[in-house]
Amino acid sequence: MKVMIVEDEMLLAMELESEVEMAGHQVTGLAMSSSQAREQISTSKPDFAFVDIHLMDGPTGIEVGRELAAAGIPYVFVSGNIKKIPGDFAGAIGAIEKPYTMNGMKNALAYVSAIVKGDDSGSPPASLVLAENATARSRFG
Amino acid sequence: MQEKDQHRTDARNAGNRLVAGHVSEDPFAAAFKATRMPMIVTDPNQSDNTIIFCNEAFRKMTGYSDDEIIGRNCRFLQGPDTDRETVSKIREAIVAGQDVAIDILNYRKDGSTFWNAVFISPVRDEAGKIIYFFASQLDFTNVKSREADLAAARHKAEAEVAKHTANLRSALDARTLLVHEVDHRVKNNLLTMASIVKMQARVTRDDGRRKTLMSVLNRIEALSTVQRKLFTLDDVSKFDVSEFTRELVTDLVDTTGRKDIRLSLDLSPLLVPAVKATPLSLIVNELVGDAVRRGLSDGGGDIHVVVRRLNGHFLIRIEDTSEPVEPDIENAELGRMLLEASALQLGAEIERKREGQKAIVEVVLLVGDHQENAN
């Protein structure tokens, strides 16, 4: 699947990019701010996104998330403070809490890529906090 | 001016008539004159209900002389700050011929003010006609000012409390903000450290070096998981070893993707002081990691992890059915050192044994009652 990474820490973003590519996916782009994210949502049409809450222009990740949800693109939050995520999860499948481990990220990526494909037979890994009704969110409309 | 003089003369005459009605030894008249309570008599049959008689106490209270008092209406004691509504109430009572007791702000001759508790009562003749009004006064400025002082003191105290509360609240907000900020930075730094090690492992061409880097990464990530699990409980000074163990073990086994490693967990909440979180987590990480590695090499097996309290102690027990294999010597050496240091720090005992096919490791942590968190 085509993955967009929204993260203001470039080193973390690049490492996550390697991880995503190792798992056999393509990264459509790295966005450090909400405006870069918006641009990439419309130009590169990703299948899925990782979204940090705190970006270069402030805590704008939640808005980015809502726009992804509105565009029908499933995503998960990746954040050091998942308590900041609103109760409705802003339409996200769930959240991965930082600092995630390599194994935690691999398991979460395997799980979400399966449900983005429509296979929700797997059980969610410990590293992924699911929103309620999460699997339905991966198949908008 | 002439008319005013006439009033005064009339009032004086009325007063004289009143006094003439009493012989000089009349004890009531003597008492009236001598009492420390300021008193006056007014005559409603004079024009404007003028004062026809006052005692020494009244002159002393108001600062006016007899000449300045007789022939005037009581209103000459009022001033700019006298409450108009109070004045109206007095007037209404007099018109109605009723008693009235009321507090009024009056002015002395020198312009100073005093709080006057006035009692006015009509005096009637045998036919029931009002012939005089009798009025007694009481200067209660001191009482009033004590009340005001008390109210002011209370107000000041309340303001102080409000100020201190606001200061405390803002200090608490600042502290909370600081804790969040530090927590956020620690988390980001741990992930950055892990990312640097992973990047190095990715670019290295030497398998041995890669193994070493991954071995370091494994321990950094154990600390990352600890940091993530801190501050998640309502009591931020506590850390749940079971919660940590559940995530660590399931992530480790899930990643292998091996169905032949069968995991079973027996975890009850086990809260330890946050300061013990790091060494305890390193111990769990070494023991579980070791079991999974052996399971991997061996071609599968059962891993059973127990975390619970036992007779007031904390017990962590890991059993596996995999065959012992030749370990990665460097990794095993690092693991041994971390286990030893952590156990020493915690005062924990680590016991290894074999029961047939099963390799068993038990970690027992003795805890004092004060450290223990009742479930």
XYZ file of C-alpha atoms in Angstrom:
516
model
C 0.000 0.000 0.000
C 0.989 3.655 -0.453
C 1.820 5.216 2.901
C 2.130 8.873 3.879
C 4.155 9.749 6.992
C 3.230 12.957 8.843
C 5.968 13.593 11.410
C 8.017 16.691 12.262
C 11.073 14.807 13.595
C 12.821 14.044 10.333
C 15.078 11.367 11.759
C 12.111 9.445 13.140
C 10.237 9.940 9.879
C 13.109 8.578 7.814
C 13.553 5.584 10.065
C 9.842 4.857 9.912
C 10.048 5.182 6.126
C 12.733 2.453 6.063
C 10.583 0.263 8.283
C 7.539 0.726 6.033
C 9.570 -0.038 2.911
C 11.150 -3.109 4.531
C 7.625 -4.397 5.080
C 7.021 -4.127 1.332
C 5.053 -0.880 1.109
C 5.741 2.392 -0.735
C 6.107 5.720 1.041
C 4.442 8.504 -0.952
C 5.987 11.263 1.127
C 7.074 12.691 4.459
C 5.176 15.740 5.722
C 6.486 17.854 8.596
C 3.595 20.311 8.841
C -0.150 20.329 8.316
C 0.195 22.316 5.082
C 2.680 19.810 3.635
C 0.344 17.017 4.694
C -2.638 18.675 2.983
C -0.676 19.120 -0.215
C 0.374 15.468 -0.242
C -3.109 14.204 0.542
C -4.405 15.835 -2.643
C -1.424 15.100 -4.907
C -0.238 11.612 -3.948
C -3.489 9.967 -2.802
C -2.028 7.612 -0.179
C -3.843 4.426 0.889
C -2.853 4.900 4.498
C -1.088 7.413 6.774
C 0.854 7.620 10.026
C 0.117 10.955 11.726
C 1.998 12.540 14.621
C -0.123 14.975 16.646
C 2.523 17.624 17.241
C 3.836 18.990 13.935
C 6.049 21.925 12.991
C 3.063 24.286 13.013
C 1.753 23.100 16.393
C -0.680 20.410 17.535
C -2.256 20.284 14.079
C -2.041 16.502 13.566
C -5.629 16.087 14.732
C -6.895 18.435 11.986
C -4.800 16.551 9.450
C -6.393 13.342 10.743
C -9.908 14.725 10.312
C -9.088 15.734 6.736
C -7.729 12.254 6.006
C -10.931 10.763 7.405
C -12.980 13.158 5.250
C -10.955 12.086 2.200
C -11.616 8.419 3.042
C -7.983 7.613 3.828
C -7.473 5.308 6.846
C -4.743 6.349 9.272
C -3.306 5.863 12.751
C -1.917 8.456 15.121
C 1.695 8.060 16.256
C 2.185 10.172 19.359
C 3.970 10.463 22.675
C 0.771 11.654 24.292
C -2.190 9.601 23.171
C -4.280 11.188 25.935
C -4.495 14.277 23.692
C -6.455 12.331 21.091
C -10.161 13.256 21.163
C -12.701 10.653 22.271
C -13.860 9.963 18.715
C -10.217 9.403 17.667
C -10.827 11.991 14.887
C -11.738 9.123 12.570
C -8.446 7.240 13.093
C -8.213 3.440 13.227
C -6.184 3.806 16.398
C -2.932 5.070 17.843
C 0.623 3.858 18.332
C 2.225 5.382 21.373
C 5.775 6.710 21.175
C 8.409 5.571 21.876
C 7.283 2.481 19.949
C 9.585 -0.505 19.587
C 10.682 -1.994 16.287
C 8.572 -5.073 16.999
C 5.613 -2.978 18.121
C 5.697 -0.947 14.902
C 6.127 -4.066 12.703
C 3.149 -5.773 14.328
C 0.983 -2.656 14.099
C 1.917 -2.139 10.429
C 1.131 -5.780 9.602
C -2.237 -5.482 11.339
C -3.324 -2.204 9.700
C -2.140 -3.218 6.230
C -4.273 -6.361 6.557
C -7.381 -4.422 7.573
C -6.824 -1.750 4.906
C -6.981 -4.666 2.454
C -10.210 -5.730 4.081
C -8.861 -8.594 6.165
C -9.848 -8.008 9.758
C -9.317 -11.587 10.930
C -6.094 -10.746 12.789
C -5.996 -9.679 16.412
C -4.639 -6.205 17.174
C -1.126 -6.061 18.652
C -0.432 -4.628 22.109
C 1.345 -1.672 20.532
C -1.803 -0.437 18.777
C -4.539 1.254 20.793
C -7.681 0.786 18.723
C -10.479 3.301 18.370
C -13.961 1.899 18.870
C -15.364 0.511 15.649
C -11.845 0.638 14.229
C -12.092 -1.946 11.478
C -15.124 -0.198 9.979
C -13.045 2.983 9.736
C -10.588 1.316 7.400
C -13.302 0.868 4.802
C -14.892 4.269 4.551
C -18.190 4.406 2.728
C -34.323 85.379 60.760
C -36.940 86.922 62.933
C -39.254 84.034 62.307
C -36.526 81.622 63.331
C -35.981 83.508 66.581
C -39.666 83.293 67.213
C -39.538 79.496 66.779
C -36.718 79.306 69.235
C -38.531 81.430 71.786
C -41.660 79.336 71.381
C -39.660 76.134 71.804
C -37.862 77.539 74.837
C -41.179 78.503 76.390
C -42.602 75.051 75.662
C -39.550 73.513 77.305
C -39.944 75.752 80.325
C -43.568 74.762 80.640
C -42.555 71.108 80.541
C -39.931 71.634 83.260
C -42.327 73.782 85.295
C -44.690 70.842 85.442
C -42.104 68.978 87.473
C -40.839 70.086 90.828
C -37.107 70.419 91.042
C -36.788 67.329 93.182
C -38.745 65.233 90.687
C -36.482 62.169 90.396
C -37.642 61.476 86.816
C -36.641 64.948 85.636
C -33.350 64.652 87.503
C -32.673 61.291 85.929
C -33.474 62.681 82.471
C -31.000 65.494 82.935
C -28.239 63.411 84.490
C -28.343 60.161 82.487
C -25.433 59.283 80.259
C -27.897 58.419 77.520
C -28.500 61.345 75.141
C -32.182 62.275 75.161
C -34.410 64.968 73.700
C -38.043 65.956 73.757
C -39.728 67.463 70.722
C -43.078 69.179 70.500
C -45.253 68.296 67.510
C -47.481 71.211 68.319
C -44.690 73.643 67.555
C -44.169 74.330 63.885
C -41.802 71.678 62.455
C -41.843 69.459 65.583
C -38.916 71.298 67.113
C -36.691 70.170 69.969
C -37.874 71.789 73.152
C -35.573 70.023 75.540
C -32.264 68.129 75.492
C -29.981 66.732 78.178
C -26.268 67.193 78.777
C -25.426 63.807 77.231
C -27.101 64.925 73.976
C -25.114 68.155 73.904
C -21.933 66.216 74.557
C -22.662 63.725 71.797
C -23.503 66.335 69.165
C -21.110 69.135 70.219
C -23.862 71.741 70.072
C -24.854 74.071 72.904
C -28.354 74.263 74.294
C -29.008 77.474 72.358
C -28.022 75.846 69.123
C -30.317 72.870 69.719
C -33.548 74.207 71.102
C -36.033 75.295 68.443
C -34.606 73.112 65.678
C -35.906 70.008 64.045
C -33.821 66.883 64.547
C -32.895 66.887 60.890
C -30.127 69.389 61.604
C -28.037 66.370 62.623
C -28.291 64.871 59.117
C -25.648 65.320 56.451
C -24.718 64.368 52.901
C -24.077 60.663 53.696
C -27.197 60.168 55.786
C -29.388 57.500 54.231
C -32.520 59.126 52.739
C -34.550 55.972 53.169
C -33.805 55.915 56.899
C -34.936 59.544 57.171
C -38.189 58.666 55.358
C -38.848 55.780 57.766
C -38.489 58.112 60.744
C -40.776 60.678 59.157
C -43.404 58.033 58.386
C -43.351 56.756 61.983
C -43.786 60.277 63.354
C -46.653 61.056 60.988
C -48.279 57.751 61.978
C -47.622 58.452 65.664
C -45.706 55.208 66.123
C -42.523 54.147 67.876
C -39.453 53.835 65.714
C -36.020 52.350 66.441
C -33.495 52.880 63.692
C -29.788 53.377 62.987
C -28.883 56.634 61.281
C -25.638 58.368 60.319
C -25.576 61.794 62.006
C -23.190 64.752 61.955
C -21.700 66.592 64.919
C -21.189 70.346 65.020
C -17.554 69.869 63.942
C -18.707 67.961 60.861
C -17.563 64.542 62.086
C -20.033 61.695 61.745
C -21.340 59.138 64.228
C -23.680 56.204 64.046
C -26.763 56.933 66.053
C -29.164 54.250 67.286
C -32.306 56.345 67.669
C -35.440 55.372 69.492
C -38.386 57.752 69.085
C -41.653 57.322 70.908
C -44.746 59.540 71.058
C -45.970 60.780 74.427
C -49.745 61.152 74.656
C -52.007 63.061 77.045
C -55.022 61.535 78.769
C -57.137 62.124 75.678
C -54.604 60.179 73.574
C -53.346 63.230 71.732
C -49.649 63.318 71.004
C -48.159 66.128 73.040
C -44.458 65.250 72.810
C -42.040 62.949 71.141
C -39.381 61.479 73.310
C -36.157 60.419 71.594
C -33.160 58.597 73.026
C -29.914 58.205 71.159
C -26.915 55.924 71.364
C -23.606 56.569 69.634
C -22.554 53.100 68.420
C -19.852 54.262 65.994
C -17.318 52.074 67.792
C -19.474 48.972 67.371
C -20.108 49.897 63.777
C -16.415 50.444 63.094
C -15.537 47.119 64.747
C -18.029 45.472 62.439
C -16.474 47.286 59.526
C -12.987 46.300 60.719
C -14.064 42.675 61.006
C -15.658 42.742 57.565
C -12.555 44.406 56.127
C -10.289 41.858 57.839
C -12.411 38.995 56.541
C -12.402 40.506 53.082
C -8.627 40.896 53.211
C -8.177 37.320 54.431
C -10.426 36.042 51.662
C -8.473 38.040 49.107
C -5.219 36.582 50.484
C -6.616 33.046 50.276
C -7.800 33.678 46.725
C -4.390 35.061 45.791
C -2.525 32.109 47.307
C -4.920 29.643 45.704
C -4.332 31.279 42.329
C -0.557 31.140 42.908
C -0.718 27.462 43.876
C -2.909 26.665 40.906
C -0.571 28.398 38.490
C 2.446 26.665 40.098
C 0.660 23.336 39.705
C -0.200 24.113 36.086
C 3.437 25.042 35.426
C 4.599 21.828 37.084
C 2.162 19.698 35.087
C 3.251 21.422 31.894
C 6.897 20.818 32.785
C 6.303 17.122 33.534
C 4.511 16.700 30.197
C 7.263 18.545 28.375
C 10.029 16.479 29.995
C 8.093 13.249 29.446
C 7.610 14.178 25.795
C 11.322 14.928 25.332
C 12.419 11.733 27.061
C 10.100 9.728 24.811
C 11.330 11.482 21.669
C 14.977 11.062 22.695
C 14.534 7.355 23.382
C 12.935 6.890 19.979
C 15.677 8.974 18.355
C 18.375 6.867 20.046
C 16.639 3.696 18.866
C 16.354 5.155 15.352
C 20.080 5.974 15.229
C 20.990 2.432 16.262
C 18.536 0.994 13.699
C 19.990 3.210 10.958
C 23.478 2.051 11.811
C 22.297 -1.566 11.795
C 20.698 -0.993 8.404
C 23.835 0.374 6.756
C 26.310 -2.034 8.319
C 27.444 -4.908 6.129
C 28.858 -7.052 8.882
C 26.435 -9.576 10.399
C 28.258 -9.652 13.715
C 28.058 -5.896 14.058
C 24.423 -5.906 13.091
C 23.716 -8.484 15.801
C 25.521 -6.333 18.359
C 23.552 -3.240 17.330
C 20.270 -5.148 17.509
C 21.251 -6.402 20.947
C 21.775 -2.788 22.076
C 18.530 -1.747 20.376
C 16.660 -4.442 22.290
C 17.703 -2.961 25.645
C 17.011 0.648 24.581
C 13.549 -0.448 23.501
C 12.930 -2.107 26.864
C 13.537 1.314 28.412
C 11.246 2.893 25.800
C 8.474 0.542 26.843
C 9.057 1.445 30.500
C 8.788 5.156 29.688
C 5.592 4.563 27.767
C 4.032 2.697 30.690
C 4.995 5.324 33.279
C 2.359 7.947 34.157
C -0.409 5.786 32.685
C -1.878 4.871 36.075
C -3.863 7.353 38.171
C -1.115 7.033 40.761
C 1.867 8.232 38.731
C 4.333 7.021 41.374
C 3.461 3.394 40.538
C 4.370 1.126 37.658
C 2.497 -2.037 36.656
C 5.000 -4.811 35.918
C 2.235 -7.027 34.494
C 1.179 -4.443 31.924
C 4.800 -4.010 30.859
C 5.356 -7.766 30.650
C 2.183 -8.352 28.616
C 3.201 -5.849 25.955
C 6.862 -6.876 25.867
C 6.144 -10.615 25.532
C 3.293 -10.400 23.040
C 5.193 -7.966 20.808
C 8.266 -10.177 20.907
C 6.388 -13.375 20.078
C 4.063 -11.735 17.494
C 7.054 -10.415 15.575
C 8.582 -13.861 15.195
C 5.481 -14.800 13.231
C 6.077 -18.318 14.486
C 3.013 -20.376 15.268
C 5.166 -23.031 16.930
C 6.018 -20.693 19.799
C 2.991 -20.976 22.058
C 2.628 -18.263 24.662
C 0.528 -18.428 27.804
C 0.291 -15.629 30.359
C -0.737 -15.605 33.998
C -0.509 -11.926 34.895
C -2.105 -10.094 37.823
C -1.619 -6.376 38.377
C 1.663 -5.894 40.194
C 2.310 -2.284 41.124
C 5.820 -1.291 42.098
C 7.279 2.145 42.881
C 8.247 3.901 39.652
C 11.917 3.964 40.701
C 11.998 0.160 40.476
C 10.498 0.126 36.981
C 13.754 0.204 35.019
C 15.705 -2.621 36.750
C 12.608 -4.840 36.980
C 11.794 -4.286 33.319
C 15.362 -5.065 32.288
C 15.142 -8.357 34.209
C 11.850 -9.297 32.525
C 13.277 -8.275 29.162
C 16.365 -10.495 29.560
C 14.494 -13.544 30.764
C 11.655 -13.375 28.250
C 14.033 -12.481 25.428
C 16.186 -15.461 26.299
C 13.217 -17.838 26.289
C 11.966 -16.509 22.932
C 15.432 -16.740 21.354
C 15.746 -20.340 22.478
C 12.233 -21.043 21.221
C 13.251 -19.588 17.887
C 16.420 -21.633 17.512
C 14.874 -24.790 18.828
C 11.930 -25.058 16.520
C 9.173 -23.879 18.765
C 7.935 -24.612 22.232
C 5.716 -23.389 25.027
C 6.486 -20.223 26.962
C 4.575 -19.543 30.151
C 4.964 -16.251 31.995
C 3.673 -15.611 35.507
C 3.663 -12.222 37.234
C 1.937 -12.047 40.608
C 2.291 -11.540 44.318
C 3.293 -14.469 46.491
C 3.165 -14.247 50.291
C 3.745 -10.521 50.114
C 6.649 -10.945 47.675
C 6.649 -10.224 43.981
C 7.112 -13.251 41.768
C 8.075 -13.303 38.121
C 8.323 -16.811 36.696
C 9.177 -17.808 33.172
C 8.932 -21.403 32.000
C 9.789 -22.725 28.575
C 9.998 -26.138 27.016
C 12.635 -25.356 24.433
C 15.958 -27.174 24.354
C 18.947 -25.249 25.610
C 21.011 -24.057 22.680
C 24.439 -22.526 22.207
C 23.817 -18.842 22.952
C 25.174 -15.798 21.135
C 28.083 -15.366 23.510
C 28.343 -11.574 23.455
C 24.602 -11.059 23.808
C 24.434 -13.618 26.596
C 27.274 -11.878 28.408
C 25.530 -8.491 28.200
C 22.308 -10.112 29.372
C 24.090 -11.690 32.343
C 25.581 -8.342 33.370
C 22.247 -6.520 33.106
C 20.498 -9.228 35.121
C 23.149 -9.169 37.812
C 23.167 -5.369 38.141
C 19.384 -5.112 38.186
C 18.964 -7.922 40.723
C 21.591 -6.342 42.939
C 19.863 -2.977 42.760
C 16.466 -4.442 43.635
C 17.659 -6.968 46.194
C 15.966 -9.614 44.031
C 16.795 -13.312 43.963
C 17.003 -15.106 40.647
C 16.759 -18.876 40.686
C 17.111 -21.157 37.660
C 16.048 -24.776 37.597
C 15.001 -27.548 35.241
C 11.996 -29.775 35.687
C 12.192 -32.430 32.992
C 11.629 -30.617 29.698
C 10.951 -27.306 31.423
C 13.514 -24.580 31.994
C 12.272 -22.387 34.848
C 13.517 -19.007 36.013
C 12.037 -17.413 39.107
C 12.640 -13.871 40.226
C 11.519 -13.130 43.761
C 11.486 -9.570 44.947
C 11.112 -8.981 48.657
C 9.007 -5.944 49.355
C 8.317 -4.083 52.567
C 4.689 -3.312 53.377
C 5.238 0.374 52.779
C 6.217 -0.318 49.189
C 3.407 -2.675 48.494
C 0.282 -1.566 46.775
C -2.827 -3.386 47.931
C -4.976 -4.570 45.077
